[in-house]
Tab-separated table of C-alpha atoms in Angstrom:
chain	number	residue	atom	x	y	z
A	244	MET	CA	-29.996	-37.454	50.034
A	245	TYR	CA	-27.930	-36.276	47.338
A	246	THR	CA	-29.245	-35.020	44.301
A	247	ASN	CA	-26.338	-34.571	42.434
A	248	LEU	CA	-24.526	-38.249	40.998
A	249	LYS	CA	-21.301	-36.450	40.912
A	250	SER	CA	-22.741	-35.400	44.554
A	251	LEU	CA	-22.825	-38.985	45.640
A	252	LEU	CA	-19.653	-40.588	45.118
A	253	LYS	CA	-17.125	-37.512	46.902
A	254	THR	CA	-17.908	-35.061	49.535
A	255	GLU	CA	-15.810	-32.190	51.376
A	256	ARG	CA	-12.309	-35.233	52.212
A	257	LEU	CA	-13.684	-37.729	50.372
A	258	ARG	CA	-14.158	-39.879	46.666
A	259	LEU	CA	-15.108	-43.401	46.549
A	260	THR	CA	-13.449	-44.790	43.082
A	261	SER	CA	-12.372	-47.855	41.207
A	262	LEU	CA	-9.881	-49.934	42.713
A	263	ASN	CA	-6.210	-50.153	40.917
A	264	GLU	CA	-3.484	-52.573	41.277
A	265	LYS	CA	-1.596	-50.135	43.304
A	266	ASP	CA	-3.771	-50.752	45.861
A	267	ILE	CA	-3.881	-53.988	46.001
A	268	LEU	CA	-0.432	-53.765	47.936
A	269	SER	CA	-1.929	-51.390	50.632
A	270	MET	CA	-4.495	-54.336	50.989
A	271	GLU	CA	-2.230	-56.720	51.576
A	272	GLN	CA	-1.546	-55.227	53.857
A	273	TRP	CA	-4.048	-54.565	56.153
A	274	TYR	CA	-4.893	-58.757	55.036
A	275	ASN	CA	-1.761	-59.192	57.449
A	276	ASN	CA	-3.028	-57.315	59.982
A	277	VAL	CA	-5.519	-59.125	62.202
A	278	ASP	CA	-6.405	-56.350	63.825
A	279	PHE	CA	-7.594	-55.587	61.589
A	280	LEU	CA	-9.067	-58.534	60.034
A	281	ARG	CA	-10.806	-59.635	63.302
A	282	LEU	CA	-12.773	-56.097	62.714
A	283	TYR	CA	-13.580	-56.472	58.458
A	284	ASP	CA	-14.324	-60.332	57.986
A	285	MET	CA	-16.347	-62.717	59.602
A	286	THR	CA	-13.731	-65.313	57.389
A	287	MET	CA	-11.306	-66.733	60.363
A	288	ALA	CA	-8.542	-64.161	60.548
A	289	PHE	CA	-5.225	-65.655	58.110
A	290	PRO	CA	-3.464	-63.076	55.596
A	291	LYS	CA	-3.869	-62.938	51.959
A	292	SER	CA	-1.516	-63.234	48.869
A	293	SER	CA	-1.678	-59.728	46.466
A	294	ALA	CA	-2.395	-62.672	44.238
A	295	GLN	CA	-5.728	-63.920	46.090
A	296	LEU	CA	-6.530	-60.131	46.915
A	297	TYR	CA	-6.647	-59.421	42.899
A	298	GLU	CA	-8.010	-62.476	42.329
A	299	MET	CA	-11.339	-61.468	44.786
A	300	LEU	CA	-11.379	-58.548	43.335
A	301	ASN	CA	-11.761	-60.278	40.014
A	302	GLU	CA	-14.684	-62.425	40.993
A	303	LYS	CA	-16.756	-59.350	42.770
A	304	ARG	CA	-15.471	-56.709	39.009
A	305	LYS	CA	-16.801	-59.253	37.423
A	306	SER	CA	-20.074	-60.058	38.855
A	307	ASN	CA	-23.789	-58.086	38.467
A	308	ASN	CA	-24.222	-58.775	41.651
A	309	SER	CA	-21.486	-56.115	43.691
A	310	TYR	CA	-20.364	-53.210	43.507
A	311	ILE	CA	-16.900	-52.058	45.267
A	312	PHE	CA	-15.114	-49.074	45.816
A	313	ALA	CA	-11.960	-47.750	47.041
A	314	ILE	CA	-12.376	-44.957	49.910
A	315	ARG	CA	-9.840	-41.739	48.817
A	316	THR	CA	-9.371	-38.270	50.800
A	317	LEU	CA	-10.052	-36.838	48.028
A	318	GLU	CA	-7.049	-33.959	49.689
A	319	GLU	CA	-4.086	-36.387	49.168
A	320	ASP	CA	-5.667	-39.181	47.167
A	321	LYS	CA	-4.974	-41.708	49.790
A	322	PHE	CA	-6.204	-44.227	49.727
A	323	ILE	CA	-8.039	-45.140	52.884
A	324	GLY	CA	-10.080	-48.464	52.647
A	325	VAL	CA	-13.000	-50.847	50.979
A	326	ALA	CA	-16.786	-50.226	50.541
A	327	GLY	CA	-19.119	-51.484	48.577
A	328	PHE	CA	-22.059	-53.609	47.599
A	329	GLU	CA	-22.799	-57.273	47.652
A	330	ASN	CA	-25.287	-59.927	46.997
A	331	ILE	CA	-27.163	-57.806	45.530
A	332	LEU	CA	-31.249	-59.091	45.221
A	333	TRP	CA	-32.357	-57.067	41.863
A	334	ASN	CA	-35.890	-57.734	42.197
A	335	ASN	CA	-35.949	-58.107	45.926
A	336	GLY	CA	-34.342	-55.089	45.935
A	337	THR	CA	-31.236	-55.331	49.096
A	338	SER	CA	-28.101	-55.514	49.023
A	339	VAL	CA	-25.282	-56.331	51.666
A	340	VAL	CA	-23.050	-53.144	52.502
A	341	PHE	CA	-20.084	-53.585	53.608
A	342	ILE	CA	-16.819	-50.868	54.555
A	343	GLY	CA	-12.710	-51.743	55.752
A	344	LEU	CA	-10.900	-48.737	57.021
A	345	GLY	CA	-7.076	-50.561	56.198
A	346	ASP	CA	-5.286	-46.717	57.151
A	347	GLU	CA	-5.258	-46.847	61.077
A	348	GLU	CA	-4.502	-43.339	61.565
A	349	CYS	CA	-7.750	-42.874	59.113
A	350	ARG	CA	-10.009	-44.930	62.110
A	351	GLY	CA	-12.321	-42.729	64.053
A	352	LYS	CA	-11.844	-38.969	61.888
A	353	GLY	CA	-15.418	-39.471	61.017
A	354	TYR	CA	-14.317	-41.235	56.822
A	355	GLY	CA	-16.232	-44.031	57.590
A	356	LYS	CA	-19.332	-42.697	58.337
A	357	GLU	CA	-18.612	-40.232	55.372
A	358	ALA	CA	-17.892	-43.546	52.972
A	359	MET	CA	-21.365	-44.767	54.532
A	360	GLN	CA	-23.502	-42.210	53.744
A	361	MET	CA	-21.807	-42.167	49.725
A	362	LEU	CA	-22.726	-45.976	50.191
A	363	LEU	CA	-26.391	-45.027	50.911
A	364	ASN	CA	-27.372	-42.228	48.694
A	365	PHE	CA	-25.596	-44.133	45.510
A	366	GLY	CA	-26.942	-47.427	46.772
A	367	PHE	CA	-30.427	-46.084	47.666
A	368	GLN	CA	-30.772	-43.562	45.309
A	369	GLU	CA	-28.697	-45.229	42.348
A	370	LEU	CA	-29.594	-48.814	42.221
A	371	ASN	CA	-33.227	-48.277	43.312
A	372	LEU	CA	-32.180	-50.499	46.927
A	373	HIS	CA	-35.255	-50.783	48.935
A	374	ARG	CA	-33.339	-52.645	51.917
A	375	ILE	CA	-30.012	-52.489	52.440
A	376	GLN	CA	-28.359	-55.039	54.776
A	377	LEU	CA	-25.262	-55.684	56.690
A	378	ASP	CA	-23.809	-58.503	59.536
A	379	VAL	CA	-21.787	-56.760	62.226
A	380	LEU	CA	-19.560	-58.697	65.624
A	381	SER	CA	-21.250	-58.195	68.821
A	382	TYR	CA	-17.254	-56.739	70.431
A	383	ASN	CA	-16.720	-54.239	66.907
A	384	LYS	CA	-18.445	-51.510	68.847
A	385	ALA	CA	-17.236	-48.559	66.639
A	386	ALA	CA	-19.094	-49.811	64.084
A	387	ILE	CA	-22.483	-50.404	65.786
A	388	LYS	CA	-22.253	-47.288	66.878
A	389	LEU	CA	-21.717	-45.734	63.374
A	390	TYR	CA	-24.244	-48.279	61.550
A	391	GLU	CA	-27.038	-46.982	64.439
A	392	SER	CA	-25.831	-43.188	63.870
A	393	LEU	CA	-27.004	-43.540	59.991
A	394	GLY	CA	-30.518	-45.500	61.285
A	395	PHE	CA	-29.568	-48.166	61.180
A	396	LYS	CA	-31.801	-50.995	63.294
A	397	ARG	CA	-31.101	-53.832	65.115
A	398	GLU	CA	-32.936	-56.945	63.583
A	399	GLY	CA	-31.665	-60.148	64.609
A	400	VAL	CA	-28.645	-61.523	66.747
A	401	TYR	CA	-26.952	-65.039	65.049
A	402	ARG	CA	-25.649	-65.957	69.007
A	403	GLU	CA	-21.922	-67.243	69.087
A	404	PHE	CA	-22.278	-67.257	65.175
A	405	ILE	CA	-17.550	-66.355	65.769
A	406	HIS	CA	-15.145	-68.573	67.070
A	407	ARG	CA	-11.897	-65.676	67.962
A	408	ASP	CA	-9.193	-66.921	69.570
A	409	GLY	CA	-11.045	-68.995	72.126
A	410	LYS	CA	-14.155	-67.573	72.473
A	411	ARG	CA	-17.536	-67.698	70.548
A	412	TYR	CA	-19.290	-64.395	69.374
A	413	ASP	CA	-22.697	-62.771	68.932
A	414	MET	CA	-23.373	-61.114	65.015
A	415	TYR	CA	-25.724	-58.892	64.984
A	416	LEU	CA	-27.902	-58.529	62.165
A	417	TYR	CA	-28.804	-54.919	60.879
A	418	GLY	CA	-30.895	-53.452	58.567
A	419	LEU	CA	-31.738	-49.852	57.202
A	420	LEU	CA	-34.924	-49.290	54.590
A	421	ARG	CA	-34.860	-46.555	52.041
A	422	TYR	CA	-37.558	-43.979	54.374
A	423	GLU	CA	-36.147	-44.536	57.117
A	424	ALA	CA	-32.730	-43.942	55.421
A	425	GLU	CA	-33.920	-39.802	54.278
A	426	ASN	CA	-33.670	-39.298	58.322
A	427	TYR	CA	-30.434	-39.946	58.442
A	428	MET	CA	-28.130	-37.984	55.023
């Protein structure tokens, strides 16, 4: 695991930063891309306006139980995705992690894994979490492969949880404990 705080939010290719106003315009494009929504969000794949996104982000920023980051390339400072924690239960040391690479050109290049490693280190080292969990749709094979490569264990199945395009899909619950993560960082 990383031991230096500066290393927690930066790798050789990426860094995690706060979101800015310009980022919301990029996010609006992503939220109008049905393919992105079908992988990222469990709710109805419905476009969101910049005003709706701004309101959603403000709610997360105000919360004591969530963190949201912009994922940026280090070299070009290009905004490529969002990631963070929500539903943090401080007394239990648990949280839900989320990630979405909105820039299609950046998918399949290892950026998701790098960003998740930074998040996990931040969660376990800085937030002192004991358990980090996530939900993933059964048809999101790339995400499942990523999460399992980082040591996440499938702990449950929400059978036929999502209704998309006239079909039902399972949603999986994955979890990772602090001592398990040390083998993958």
